[in-house]
Structure formats: C-alpha cells, structure tokens
Amino acid sequence: MYFNICPEDLQNFFELHSDVQLRAGIQEQVAKALLTNLEGGIDTLDEKQLLARKEIFGENTLPERKKKRFWEFMVDALSDVTLIVLIVCGILSLILGLTIEKDKTVGWIEGASILVAVLIVVLISSLNDFQKEKQFRELSAIKDDVIVSVTRNFKRMQIPAKELLVGDLLHLSTGDIVTADGLLLKGYDVKVDNSSLTGESEPVEKSPNEDPVIYSGTKILAGYGILLVCAVGVRSQTGIIHRLVSSNASISAGKKRTSEHKESEPTGESTHLLSEEHKYSSSSSSDVSEPDESVIEGSGSVLQKKLEDLAVRIGYFGMMMAVLTFLILVIRFCIKTYTVRRFDVADLAEFLKFFIVGITVLVVAVPEGLPLAVTIALAFSVKRMLRDKNLVRHLDACETMGSATTICSDKTGTLTTNQMTVAACEFAHVQKDCLQYDKAPLGRTSKDIVEQIASVNSTAEVLIEDDGRCEYLGSSTECALLYFLRVHNIDYAKYRKTCEVAKLVTFSSARKRMSTIIYLPQEEIYRVLCKGAGEVVLGRCAFLYREDTGKGPLTPELRDYYQQRIDDYAQKGLRTLTFAYKDLSKETFEARGANTDFVESSLIFMGIVGIKDPVRPEVVNAIKQCQKAGIVVRMVTGDNVLTACTIAKECGILDADYSFFSVMEGPDFRNRVTEADGVINMRNFNMIWPHLRVLARSSPQDKYVLVDGLIRADNGGRQIVAVTGDGTNDAPALKRAHVGFAMGIQGTEVAKEASDIILMDDNFNSIVSAVKWGRNIYDSVSKFLQFQLTVNVVAILVAVVSSAVIETSPLTAVQMLWINLIMDSLASLALATEPPSAALLSRKPYRNDKPIVTGKMIRFIVGHSLYQCLIVFGTIFLFRTVSAFVHVIAKTPTTTSAQQFYIPDSGLVSLDKPTVHFTMVFNLFVLLQLVNEINARKIHGELNVFSGLTMNWLYLVIMAAQLLCQLVIVQFGGKAFGVVPLSWYHWLMSGFSGTPTELTSPIHSHSFYIQDFKRSSQVL
C-alpha cells in the first residue's frame, strides 16, 4: 500500500475531529502519510503512485445530474391541455370513422391525421427543448471549469479544479472559493466565510496552529495560504452534502450525520448540512457543484413575463372565438338538419367535427410560441455571446442588457490592456529615472530594500515553462514589479527563500496598501515592507531614506515634492506606487507586531514607481458606440484622480471641459451623498449623478452606493445599470446592479459567483457586444410577435366568419395544426435566431416599461391582416364567379392561356371529399404566412425587407423546409390533409396572390398609416 492513511480515516477526521487531533504538527503527519513534500507537493512523475492516489482517494468531480431523456421532454410537451383535448378528439374521430361513418374505408383518416399531426407538433417541440437543455449543459460545463494554483514537483502550476488530488498543495488567496477539504499549512491573515456550512455570516479566522481545517465550498474573504488537500469529490464536505440531498434513500441517515456533525464542530458553530442555505450556498463551489439552475432553466425575465401575460390575454380571446365558432357551426347544423328530419347517431360525427374545429381554432389562437421564442432567442444569444467572450450565468441578464442606460466600468484590464510595465521610478531620493536600474547610483542597502519590497511583499508568481516561456500569476501590478526585476536579472525567488515571513497583511481596496513583516537573522531585526497607492503610503511616512545621507526626516518640502512627483506620474496616465519600510526590534515586534496600524505608521519613504497600463485600442470606438446608443459610461477606479482623468479622456469618457461633478474622489462622493448612518441622500445624489463620469480612489462601498443610487434615482428616467467588478468586495455591487459583469481573468471566484455575466477577456468591448445581443433579443421576439399576431388575427377571422356564412371552416383541423406548427415552433426558430446588426447600436435603449407591441407593429399587423383577409375571403366567396368567368373565357379557342388557369367548380359547402377550391384556400393561406415571415423580419419601418437575409442560413433552411413541406402536403397529402393535388398554374396563382404583401409591407409599417393605432399600443 502506497499511503499510511485511508480515505475513511481522513473523512472521519474532518467530520469528527477533536482538540487532541489538532495538536501541533498534525499537518506534517498527514502530509507524510500522503507522501506529500511540504515544499514541493506531490510527485506526479511517479505514474503508479499517481494512479493509486486517484483510485484510493478519488478525483475532484461529482456525479452529473441525471440527464433528461428525450421521451421525458415528449411527456412534458403532451401535458399541454389543448393537445390532450385534440388527442381525445382524434381517438373519438377514429372510433366513429370506423363504426358509424358511411364510408368506413376512409372514415378513419381524419382521426388518424389529427393524431399524427399532434405527434409531429410534440416531436418538434420536444426536439427544441432537448437542444436547449443540451446547450445549457455545455455552457454550464464551461462555467464550472475553474482553474486553481497548486505546487507539484517543486513547481507552481495552474490546473483545472477537477484535476485536484488528495495530497496537493493548493494555493488560496482572497476571493477564492475552496474546491476541496484540507489543512492549512501556511496562512497569513486568512479569514473564511463558512456560511455555506454553518449558516453564520461572520468570518472565521484560520491559522495553521489554532484552526487549520478548511472545508470545500467555503470562501476566502481575506489573506493568503497554502492548503494540504485531504478530501476531494464525493468524499469532501460538498460531495457528502451533494450525495445526501440527491438521494432520497439516505435522507434519514444524512439527518443523523448532521446531528453528529453539529456537536463536533470545533468552532462551536452548528453545521446545517441539509438546510436550504447550505444546499444552495455549497453548490456555488464551481468545481464540484451541479450546473447552475439559473443557466439550465433560465429565470423569469421581464420580457418573458410580459409575453406570458400577453399570451394569456390572447388565449382568453382565442377561447372565446373557439366557443363562438363551435356554437355557430352547431346552431346552423341543427337548424338546417333537424327542421327536415330527426336526430341520427351518425350526426355525432358531425358534432365531433365541429368540436375539433373549435379546438383547432383555440390551438391556433393560443400563442404558445411566444415564450418559446424568448427561450430560443436567449439560448441562441447565450451560445453566440460565448464567442464574443461573454459567459452568461443568468439568462435574464442577456435581455436586460438591451435596456442598459449606464455602465459603471473598472479601469484596469477592462478599459486598459492589463499588461502593466514599470515606466518610471525614483528610489532613495536619487534624482534620476531608475529604469536603468542596474546602472542607477544606488548602494547595496538601497537595492536590497527595494528588491525586498518588490519580491517578498507580493503574492505574485512567475511560472517558467519547459520551453523557457514565462507565465505571470497574480495581481497585474505585482506581476509588473516581478517583470521589472526579471528584466534586470534579479531573482525574486532568492529573496523569498532567504527572508522568513513573520506576518503578512494583504492588500484590500479599502486599505490601498499591502505589508509584509520579515525577520532578518543577521541583523536580528524585523523589517516592515510596505507598498501601495502613492499618496496613501506617502501619508503614512515620517522619514525618508536618501542614498547619500541615509534615514532622515520627511520634511513638508520633501513631502510636497514627492506629492508633486506622484501627480506628474498620474497626469501621464501612470499608476503610482510608493515603496516604504520600517525596522523593528525583536522586543517591539513581540509587543506591538500584531497591531497593524502601528507597524504601518511612521514608515521610511523609499521611493515611487510609475506603472503604465495602455488603453485597449478598441475601447475608444466601443465607448463611442455606447454614447451613440444612449448609454453613459462611467469609470469607477481605485487609481489616483489624475491618472483616472488622463485615462478617461483618452478613452472618450471625459470631455476636456468637464463640469465640477464630472470627476470625484470616493471619500468626497461618499460624504456628499450619504448620511451619517450610511443611508443615501437621494436629493444630493440626484444633483450629482447626471454629471458624474469618473469616480477615482473609490472603495467597493463607493461603487455599491453609486450603483444603488442610480437604480433608485427618480430624475432623468429610470436607469438600468450594468457594473463590472473583480474583487471579493465588489460582490455586493455586482449583485445589486441589474447586470453584474465579473472579470474572467483577474476576477475572484466570489466576484464571479455574484455576477450575471463573466467577461472571459476582461475587455470593455465584450460589454458592448452584450448590449448588442440584448437588443437583438428584443428585436427577435418583436419580429416573431408581429408575425404570430398577424396569423392569429387572420386564422381566427377566417374560421369564425366562414363558420357563420358557409357552415364550415375552409381549413381542416389537420391543416390548422400544420399552420400552428409553422407559426409557433418553426417561425420562432427562424425569427429568433437572426444575428445582430450594427444598426442596433444606433438606437436608444429599450425601456423596461415599453409596451411589447409598438405602434409600428400594430400598423403592420392590421395592414397585413386586412390584406390577407381580403385575399382569403375573396378566394372563398368569389371563387364560383371567378371560375364561371374563366370558364366562359376558356371556351374561346383564341384564349388557350386562360384555359390553363381554369379551376373546376367544386361547390362552396360540401366537404365530403377534398376540393380544388378549399385546397387553393389552404395553399394560399400558408403561402401568405411564409411571405409574411419575410416581412416580419423588419420592425422599424425599413423599406428593404430582404436586407441581411443571406446572413442567417438557419432562417433560409427553415423557409425552404416549410415551402417544401407545403408542396409535399398539397401534392401528396390527399384525404389525410383534406387536399387534392394542384397543377403548376394553381401554384402560380397562389404565388401571385401572396407577392403583393412584399410591396405593401413598407406602407403598412410607416408612420403616416393609421396614426391612431399608436394610442392602442399602450393597451398591449
């Protein structure tokens, strides 16, 4: 056996550990049993050991959620009430056709046709849902692909969390979500959020000596540490909970284990394994969780709710029309039949046919395709947005971006390239640019202090690949310093090995600085190494180190001089850092070393560094697009106000002649807009926010106040706010905003968890893409809506009027089911997958309170409905007259061409067998809808309805498939579809009748047509 400890022992340790087991050195004993080197990690070169480690302790994955099978989607589709009624009617029609119909050889066809048509509708609906589920699973898999940092074979490397093994040395830093259970080997100021386990929101301090146990699913709120991984996958606490909540058979056992775990928790906090809080919080651990339900199923968005409400209203209207159609048919039949004879059992077949017609009117009227159109548009957009580096976590965020009016963006990495380099520096009061650092007139003491601050007071790492390439891990600012050292042939790792770290105070956006205390054994002193925001660290300095005279007082003149140098750097767009240090005796450190405020006061100023982060070349144009689209971009940054202004001007966010409130610093902004108790003074806020463009030296609290105030603002129209964030403390603002964007590269796991969309490239241009796709969703749904409402109006009018006048519907139940299939599943798929165009960014944002059906859409619907009704009713009621006229012409020998267009008279009422007359009505109706599907692509009154048609191959394929199916149905459908084959000139007549709708489309949608309908749009 390779290992001296088994998985059960480790699992019991984490579930039932006691104070005795937490004795000093427990980490070393466990590491030895797991064959882990405390400095180098596990040996992955020993393949047998690696395989044994996987087989014995398992891998860091959880069983996938059971996939929904295709037949389950079919069952869901069959749960629709109208389809159930149609199935029952189809079965009854089949029975009656085989028993009491006069011609039993063909009597069964109508019932069988209805059942087949329902089956086709169910299959297509199920296929759509199945594909949607598959897409969301793929996206969820990408979302769950978390990268972690480990040490293996004495090298630090990055691996997917699912490849984490027991015995690994896992590096943890602020904002991480822990992906395995383990023991803390090294830790500096580590604070953990255990709320996913205990339900308690208070952070818990962890240290190697006192409380080293850290569970999977918890969050690192502060600090830095190295964890010895002891349990992964199903054996970790997250895995145990997953197993308990997903298995009904083990619920009772799980409750018993929960009770035991509560009593044995070392912190004294209860562990509610089966609590609702724990179920959902623990699942946020991206590497081992089930797919995010909000991604799999989607959430009830504003647009979906509006459409569902509209669908219900239309459904009620359709139900009324269906009942009216049924009653008209029954009453007319009874009056016509029972005034001359008595009731016959065979009449039941007629009543059933009337009922089926009524039900099919209801099927056509109920726009179940509306929610489907939103779902398809969202699913299509989410997939395409991933190509544009937007990983969508919550579906409703896609459409919300279509309404965004303001974007609060970070600077670093979003507006800039995040490729930082040291562009200027001054150390030890040497009046020379130290970019030629190796040639600078600095002594060894000065260089040692500078290099200690850059090397040791940092959590960044440089990974050297086998081919010699370097990969920098960590904060981009710290990586710039390590790169600076590497360029000058300085080995940062040498300093880290020789300097013993006694204490580390991590950087936070509130403190704006980071400090590390090291012990220097030769001098027997402790040295405080501090770096941070230029003016912040300068303000904590009382002394200055000069190369020529050594330590001396930092006089007001020298302080003003360096403040001016910081401003000079900032005006060049450089991020400024101040380096400082302080030496403490052993006695002083032991007495007051725990007091962070003390160790970071009366520092010795060592110098300043200017770091350049170039603006992304595409950002300037992206911000222009936002401004053209009516979206205000605001920069929220922790940088110096002068640096922020320089970058904002370069990006186009800030004009040269900006007003007083256009640029503010966080503390000033906070003092002006918040009361003493932290409540926002909306009167003051409303005076500031319309002008504000740059918020510098801001804290996460300032960002939250800005976002919260914008959402609550009651002047200048309702604001839809998008915000970017990368830090753990940005999570509240990300959650508060309508759409929160987390940084995929620099963002912490906590920030990603709180976001709606993750920017995979940290690029502002990707946000503009999200806006474009959000607006495209609105347009796609609007296109489908105006198409479907047109079909609804015409189909219902044809059914009701025909029933009242000619005692039957010219469209059979099977034909109407085919029409319903066209206008629901196929049309939604065609119209909801249109790609976005550049014109989307030339319009103002969509308001959330904007009616779904606009004035132009109503004019389109009414205009096309009137034209289609005119054509269809003309074909129904004037058919005999036209036929007779053509018949007279056809007898003339000189008009042979007219004879080709002669349509045999088939009668107007009798439907004992299919007729050319009603086949023409059906064919013409369908072709009108297919032409209307092209017209519906434009919703803003555009004249050219064909523009961009070739860009959507899926649309063209669906249109071609619909036309081909219609051809097959008419020519070969026979009695099943109630049709007879048409000759080529019949098709030509149908085509000519539908073509004028293309010519009238621009007229119907232009503003001079029926202006009064603008008011009626408010009703919808």
PDB file of C-alpha atoms in Angstrom, residues 291-489:
ATOM      1  CA  PRO A 291     -24.991  23.112 -13.042  1.00  0.00           C
ATOM      2  CA  ASP A 292     -26.404  26.493 -12.119  1.00  0.00           C
ATOM      3  CA  GLU A 293     -30.153  26.166 -12.266  1.00  0.00           C
ATOM      4  CA  SER A 294     -30.486  29.715 -13.497  1.00  0.00           C
ATOM      5  CA  VAL A 295     -28.441  28.749 -16.511  1.00  0.00           C
ATOM      6  CA  ILE A 296     -30.128  25.401 -17.073  1.00  0.00           C
ATOM      7  CA  GLU A 297     -33.690  26.565 -16.791  1.00  0.00           C
ATOM      8  CA  GLY A 298     -33.457  30.306 -17.084  1.00  0.00           C
ATOM      9  CA  SER A 299     -35.158  32.720 -14.753  1.00  0.00           C
ATOM     10  CA  GLY A 300     -38.411  34.591 -15.182  1.00  0.00           C
ATOM     11  CA  SER A 301     -37.219  37.657 -17.044  1.00  0.00           C
ATOM     12  CA  VAL A 302     -39.178  40.856 -17.582  1.00  0.00           C
ATOM     13  CA  LEU A 303     -39.698  40.103 -21.268  1.00  0.00           C
ATOM     14  CA  GLN A 304     -40.830  36.551 -20.582  1.00  0.00           C
ATOM     15  CA  LYS A 305     -43.333  37.758 -18.004  1.00  0.00           C
ATOM     16  CA  LYS A 306     -44.692  40.368 -20.410  1.00  0.00           C
ATOM     17  CA  LEU A 307     -45.083  37.799 -23.167  1.00  0.00           C
ATOM     18  CA  GLU A 308     -46.685  35.249 -20.861  1.00  0.00           C
ATOM     19  CA  ASP A 309     -49.185  37.903 -19.775  1.00  0.00           C
ATOM     20  CA  LEU A 310     -49.892  38.790 -23.418  1.00  0.00           C
ATOM     21  CA  ALA A 311     -50.224  35.110 -24.305  1.00  0.00           C
ATOM     22  CA  VAL A 312     -52.801  34.636 -21.549  1.00  0.00           C
ATOM     23  CA  ARG A 313     -54.874  37.570 -22.842  1.00  0.00           C
ATOM     24  CA  ILE A 314     -54.721  36.286 -26.411  1.00  0.00           C
ATOM     25  CA  GLY A 315     -55.551  32.802 -25.118  1.00  0.00           C
ATOM     26  CA  TYR A 316     -58.719  34.085 -23.463  1.00  0.00           C
ATOM     27  CA  PHE A 317     -59.712  35.822 -26.683  1.00  0.00           C
ATOM     28  CA  GLY A 318     -58.952  32.647 -28.652  1.00  0.00           C
ATOM     29  CA  MET A 319     -61.078  30.598 -26.273  1.00  0.00           C
ATOM     30  CA  MET A 320     -63.999  32.949 -26.833  1.00  0.00           C
ATOM     31  CA  MET A 321     -63.560  32.680 -30.598  1.00  0.00           C
ATOM     32  CA  ALA A 322     -63.280  28.878 -30.407  1.00  0.00           C
ATOM     33  CA  VAL A 323     -66.508  28.628 -28.403  1.00  0.00           C
ATOM     34  CA  LEU A 324     -68.206  31.055 -30.803  1.00  0.00           C
ATOM     35  CA  THR A 325     -67.062  29.015 -33.822  1.00  0.00           C
ATOM     36  CA  PHE A 326     -68.315  25.781 -32.269  1.00  0.00           C
ATOM     37  CA  LEU A 327     -71.695  27.281 -31.345  1.00  0.00           C
ATOM     38  CA  ILE A 328     -72.204  28.819 -34.801  1.00  0.00           C
ATOM     39  CA  LEU A 329     -71.459  25.505 -36.518  1.00  0.00           C
ATOM     40  CA  VAL A 330     -73.727  23.544 -34.152  1.00  0.00           C
ATOM     41  CA  ILE A 331     -76.640  26.004 -34.345  1.00  0.00           C
ATOM     42  CA  ARG A 332     -76.528  26.239 -38.138  1.00  0.00           C
ATOM     43  CA  PHE A 333     -76.319  22.471 -38.482  1.00  0.00           C
ATOM     44  CA  CYS A 334     -79.222  21.924 -36.103  1.00  0.00           C
ATOM     45  CA  ILE A 335     -81.433  24.497 -37.853  1.00  0.00           C
ATOM     46  CA  LYS A 336     -80.625  23.151 -41.292  1.00  0.00           C
ATOM     47  CA  THR A 337     -80.858  19.445 -40.363  1.00  0.00           C
ATOM     48  CA  TYR A 338     -83.493  18.998 -37.681  1.00  0.00           C
ATOM     49  CA  THR A 339     -86.130  21.091 -39.390  1.00  0.00           C
ATOM     50  CA  VAL A 340     -86.392  18.339 -42.006  1.00  0.00           C
ATOM     51  CA  ARG A 341     -85.530  15.149 -40.102  1.00  0.00           C
ATOM     52  CA  ARG A 342     -84.894  13.618 -36.703  1.00  0.00           C
ATOM     53  CA  PHE A 343     -81.611  13.104 -34.881  1.00  0.00           C
ATOM     54  CA  ASP A 344     -79.391  10.321 -36.201  1.00  0.00           C
ATOM     55  CA  VAL A 345     -76.495   8.655 -34.396  1.00  0.00           C
ATOM     56  CA  ALA A 346     -74.339   9.447 -37.397  1.00  0.00           C
ATOM     57  CA  ASP A 347     -74.787  13.140 -36.525  1.00  0.00           C
ATOM     58  CA  LEU A 348     -72.386  12.629 -33.629  1.00  0.00           C
ATOM     59  CA  ALA A 349     -69.584  12.526 -36.139  1.00  0.00           C
ATOM     60  CA  GLU A 350     -70.605  15.973 -37.397  1.00  0.00           C
ATOM     61  CA  PHE A 351     -70.770  17.407 -33.872  1.00  0.00           C
ATOM     62  CA  LEU A 352     -67.340  15.934 -33.171  1.00  0.00           C
ATOM     63  CA  LYS A 353     -66.005  17.586 -36.321  1.00  0.00           C
ATOM     64  CA  PHE A 354     -67.429  20.918 -35.130  1.00  0.00           C
ATOM     65  CA  PHE A 355     -65.805  20.424 -31.744  1.00  0.00           C
ATOM     66  CA  ILE A 356     -62.481  19.579 -33.375  1.00  0.00           C
ATOM     67  CA  VAL A 357     -62.703  22.743 -35.494  1.00  0.00           C
ATOM     68  CA  GLY A 358     -63.321  24.787 -32.326  1.00  0.00           C
ATOM     69  CA  ILE A 359     -60.389  23.171 -30.566  1.00  0.00           C
ATOM     70  CA  THR A 360     -58.076  23.764 -33.520  1.00  0.00           C
ATOM     71  CA  VAL A 361     -59.132  27.423 -33.576  1.00  0.00           C
ATOM     72  CA  LEU A 362     -58.084  27.529 -29.930  1.00  0.00           C
ATOM     73  CA  VAL A 363     -54.804  25.781 -30.750  1.00  0.00           C
ATOM     74  CA  VAL A 364     -54.042  28.350 -33.433  1.00  0.00           C
ATOM     75  CA  ALA A 365     -55.171  31.273 -31.271  1.00  0.00           C
ATOM     76  CA  VAL A 366     -53.130  30.366 -28.198  1.00  0.00           C
ATOM     77  CA  PRO A 367     -49.651  31.800 -28.881  1.00  0.00           C
ATOM     78  CA  GLU A 368     -47.634  29.200 -27.019  1.00  0.00           C
ATOM     79  CA  GLY A 369     -44.789  30.108 -29.333  1.00  0.00           C
ATOM     80  CA  LEU A 370     -44.225  33.429 -27.554  1.00  0.00           C
ATOM     81  CA  PRO A 371     -42.393  32.005 -24.515  1.00  0.00           C
ATOM     82  CA  LEU A 372     -40.685  29.567 -26.884  1.00  0.00           C
ATOM     83  CA  ALA A 373     -39.434  32.467 -28.993  1.00  0.00           C
ATOM     84  CA  VAL A 374     -37.878  34.110 -25.923  1.00  0.00           C
ATOM     85  CA  THR A 375     -36.275  30.847 -24.842  1.00  0.00           C
ATOM     86  CA  ILE A 376     -34.850  30.189 -28.309  1.00  0.00           C
ATOM     87  CA  ALA A 377     -33.624  33.791 -28.649  1.00  0.00           C
ATOM     88  CA  LEU A 378     -31.943  33.599 -25.246  1.00  0.00           C
ATOM     89  CA  ALA A 379     -30.398  30.197 -25.894  1.00  0.00           C
ATOM     90  CA  PHE A 380     -29.144  31.314 -29.312  1.00  0.00           C
ATOM     91  CA  SER A 381     -27.760  34.557 -27.881  1.00  0.00           C
ATOM     92  CA  VAL A 382     -26.054  32.849 -24.951  1.00  0.00           C
ATOM     93  CA  LYS A 383     -24.243  30.488 -27.317  1.00  0.00           C
ATOM     94  CA  ARG A 384     -23.136  33.276 -29.628  1.00  0.00           C
ATOM     95  CA  MET A 385     -22.215  35.594 -26.744  1.00  0.00           C
ATOM     96  CA  LEU A 386     -19.721  32.997 -25.583  1.00  0.00           C
ATOM     97  CA  ARG A 387     -17.911  33.508 -28.884  1.00  0.00           C
ATOM     98  CA  ASP A 388     -17.806  37.216 -28.004  1.00  0.00           C
ATOM     99  CA  LYS A 389     -16.166  36.341 -24.658  1.00  0.00           C
ATOM    100  CA  ASN A 390     -19.345  36.703 -22.581  1.00  0.00           C
ATOM    101  CA  LEU A 391     -20.091  33.710 -20.364  1.00  0.00           C
ATOM    102  CA  VAL A 392     -23.722  34.152 -19.305  1.00  0.00           C
ATOM    103  CA  ARG A 393     -24.602  32.801 -15.852  1.00  0.00           C
ATOM    104  CA  HIS A 394     -28.185  34.108 -15.699  1.00  0.00           C
ATOM    105  CA  LEU A 395     -30.317  34.151 -18.830  1.00  0.00           C
ATOM    106  CA  ASP A 396     -32.365  37.222 -17.974  1.00  0.00           C
ATOM    107  CA  ALA A 397     -29.152  39.281 -17.959  1.00  0.00           C
ATOM    108  CA  CYS A 398     -28.996  38.938 -21.771  1.00  0.00           C
ATOM    109  CA  GLU A 399     -32.234  40.760 -22.425  1.00  0.00           C
ATOM    110  CA  THR A 400     -31.648  43.240 -19.568  1.00  0.00           C
ATOM    111  CA  MET A 401     -28.522  44.474 -21.338  1.00  0.00           C
ATOM    112  CA  GLY A 402     -30.787  45.569 -24.165  1.00  0.00           C
ATOM    113  CA  SER A 403     -32.240  48.154 -21.784  1.00  0.00           C
ATOM    114  CA  ALA A 404     -28.959  49.249 -20.162  1.00  0.00           C
ATOM    115  CA  THR A 405     -28.649  53.017 -19.827  1.00  0.00           C
ATOM    116  CA  THR A 406     -25.425  53.247 -17.844  1.00  0.00           C
ATOM    117  CA  ILE A 407     -22.282  51.145 -17.474  1.00  0.00           C
ATOM    118  CA  CYS A 408     -20.050  51.565 -14.437  1.00  0.00           C
ATOM    119  CA  SER A 409     -16.738  50.154 -15.591  1.00  0.00           C
ATOM    120  CA  ASP A 410     -13.467  49.395 -13.863  1.00  0.00           C
ATOM    121  CA  LYS A 411     -10.357  50.827 -15.468  1.00  0.00           C
ATOM    122  CA  THR A 412      -7.633  48.240 -15.069  1.00  0.00           C
ATOM    123  CA  GLY A 413      -7.954  45.352 -17.504  1.00  0.00           C
ATOM    124  CA  THR A 414     -11.361  46.456 -18.758  1.00  0.00           C
ATOM    125  CA  LEU A 415     -10.579  49.791 -20.388  1.00  0.00           C
ATOM    126  CA  THR A 416      -6.845  49.082 -20.378  1.00  0.00           C
ATOM    127  CA  THR A 417      -4.862  46.076 -21.591  1.00  0.00           C
ATOM    128  CA  ASN A 418      -3.846  44.903 -18.098  1.00  0.00           C
ATOM    129  CA  GLN A 419      -0.338  44.412 -19.480  1.00  0.00           C
ATOM    130  CA  MET A 420       1.440  46.525 -16.902  1.00  0.00           C
ATOM    131  CA  THR A 421       5.079  47.536 -17.070  1.00  0.00           C
ATOM    132  CA  VAL A 422       7.212  49.820 -14.901  1.00  0.00           C
ATOM    133  CA  ALA A 423       7.508  53.042 -16.917  1.00  0.00           C
ATOM    134  CA  ALA A 424       9.170  55.319 -14.330  1.00  0.00           C
ATOM    135  CA  CYS A 425      10.682  55.100 -10.853  1.00  0.00           C
ATOM    136  CA  GLU A 426      12.734  57.019  -8.287  1.00  0.00           C
ATOM    137  CA  PHE A 427      14.413  55.442  -5.263  1.00  0.00           C
ATOM    138  CA  ALA A 428      16.398  56.747  -2.296  1.00  0.00           C
ATOM    139  CA  HIS A 429      15.989  60.381  -3.419  1.00  0.00           C
ATOM    140  CA  VAL A 430      18.265  59.838  -6.397  1.00  0.00           C
ATOM    141  CA  GLN A 431      17.290  62.499  -8.953  1.00  0.00           C
ATOM    142  CA  LYS A 432      17.399  60.121 -11.902  1.00  0.00           C
ATOM    143  CA  ASP A 433      14.938  57.867 -13.667  1.00  0.00           C
ATOM    144  CA  CYS A 434      15.739  54.408 -12.367  1.00  0.00           C
ATOM    145  CA  LEU A 435      14.510  52.497 -15.417  1.00  0.00           C
ATOM    146  CA  GLN A 436      18.229  51.865 -15.966  1.00  0.00           C
ATOM    147  CA  TYR A 437      18.093  50.244 -12.564  1.00  0.00           C
ATOM    148  CA  ASP A 438      21.289  48.257 -12.877  1.00  0.00           C
ATOM    149  CA  LYS A 439      23.154  51.469 -13.741  1.00  0.00           C
ATOM    150  CA  ALA A 440      21.477  53.632 -11.102  1.00  0.00           C
ATOM    151  CA  PRO A 441      23.731  55.137  -8.403  1.00  0.00           C
ATOM    152  CA  LEU A 442      22.150  53.052  -5.656  1.00  0.00           C
ATOM    153  CA  GLY A 443      24.071  51.274  -2.927  1.00  0.00           C
ATOM    154  CA  ARG A 444      23.548  47.677  -1.879  1.00  0.00           C
ATOM    155  CA  THR A 445      21.415  48.658   1.099  1.00  0.00           C
ATOM    156  CA  SER A 446      19.022  50.689  -1.032  1.00  0.00           C
ATOM    157  CA  LYS A 447      18.782  47.948  -3.626  1.00  0.00           C
ATOM    158  CA  ASP A 448      18.166  45.274  -1.010  1.00  0.00           C
ATOM    159  CA  ILE A 449      15.234  47.213   0.461  1.00  0.00           C
ATOM    160  CA  VAL A 450      13.707  47.966  -2.964  1.00  0.00           C
ATOM    161  CA  GLU A 451      14.106  44.383  -4.104  1.00  0.00           C
ATOM    162  CA  GLN A 452      12.730  43.010  -0.836  1.00  0.00           C
ATOM    163  CA  ILE A 453       9.609  45.154  -1.220  1.00  0.00           C
ATOM    164  CA  ALA A 454       9.092  44.089  -4.859  1.00  0.00           C
ATOM    165  CA  SER A 455       9.883  40.405  -4.248  1.00  0.00           C
ATOM    166  CA  VAL A 456       8.717  39.434  -0.772  1.00  0.00           C
ATOM    167  CA  ASN A 457       5.868  41.892  -0.245  1.00  0.00           C
ATOM    168  CA  SER A 458       3.923  40.174  -3.039  1.00  0.00           C
ATOM    169  CA  THR A 459       1.827  37.092  -3.708  1.00  0.00           C
ATOM    170  CA  ALA A 460       2.511  37.011  -7.454  1.00  0.00           C
ATOM    171  CA  GLU A 461       4.486  34.180  -9.033  1.00  0.00           C
ATOM    172  CA  VAL A 462       6.438  33.585 -12.235  1.00  0.00           C
ATOM    173  CA  LEU A 463       5.984  30.167 -13.828  1.00  0.00           C
ATOM    174  CA  ILE A 464       8.780  29.159 -16.176  1.00  0.00           C
ATOM    175  CA  GLU A 465       7.641  26.651 -18.767  1.00  0.00           C
ATOM    176  CA  ASP A 466       9.831  23.893 -20.165  1.00  0.00           C
ATOM    177  CA  ASP A 467      10.362  25.899 -23.345  1.00  0.00           C
ATOM    178  CA  GLY A 468      11.600  28.905 -21.362  1.00  0.00           C
ATOM    179  CA  ARG A 469       8.427  30.977 -21.640  1.00  0.00           C
ATOM    180  CA  CYS A 470       7.247  32.793 -18.511  1.00  0.00           C
ATOM    181  CA  GLU A 471       3.708  32.997 -17.192  1.00  0.00           C
ATOM    182  CA  TYR A 472       2.911  35.538 -14.510  1.00  0.00           C
ATOM    183  CA  LEU A 473       0.298  34.676 -11.872  1.00  0.00           C
ATOM    184  CA  GLY A 474      -1.331  37.127  -9.505  1.00  0.00           C
ATOM    185  CA  SER A 475      -2.047  40.823  -9.368  1.00  0.00           C
ATOM    186  CA  SER A 476      -1.087  42.595 -12.587  1.00  0.00           C
ATOM    187  CA  THR A 477       0.601  45.352 -10.554  1.00  0.00           C
ATOM    188  CA  GLU A 478       2.757  42.857  -8.664  1.00  0.00           C
ATOM    189  CA  CYS A 479       3.486  40.974 -11.886  1.00  0.00           C
ATOM    190  CA  ALA A 480       4.797  44.235 -13.382  1.00  0.00           C
ATOM    191  CA  LEU A 481       7.228  44.535 -10.466  1.00  0.00           C
ATOM    192  CA  LEU A 482       8.413  40.923 -10.874  1.00  0.00           C
ATOM    193  CA  TYR A 483       8.879  41.542 -14.588  1.00  0.00           C
ATOM    194  CA  PHE A 484      10.904  44.655 -13.728  1.00  0.00           C
ATOM    195  CA  LEU A 485      13.168  42.540 -11.515  1.00  0.00           C
ATOM    196  CA  ARG A 486      13.495  39.830 -14.154  1.00  0.00           C
ATOM    197  CA  VAL A 487      14.473  42.342 -16.826  1.00  0.00           C
ATOM    198  CA  HIS A 488      17.307  43.457 -14.553  1.00  0.00           C
ATOM    199  CA  ASN A 489      18.387  39.853 -13.824  1.00  0.00           C
TER     200      ASN A 489
END
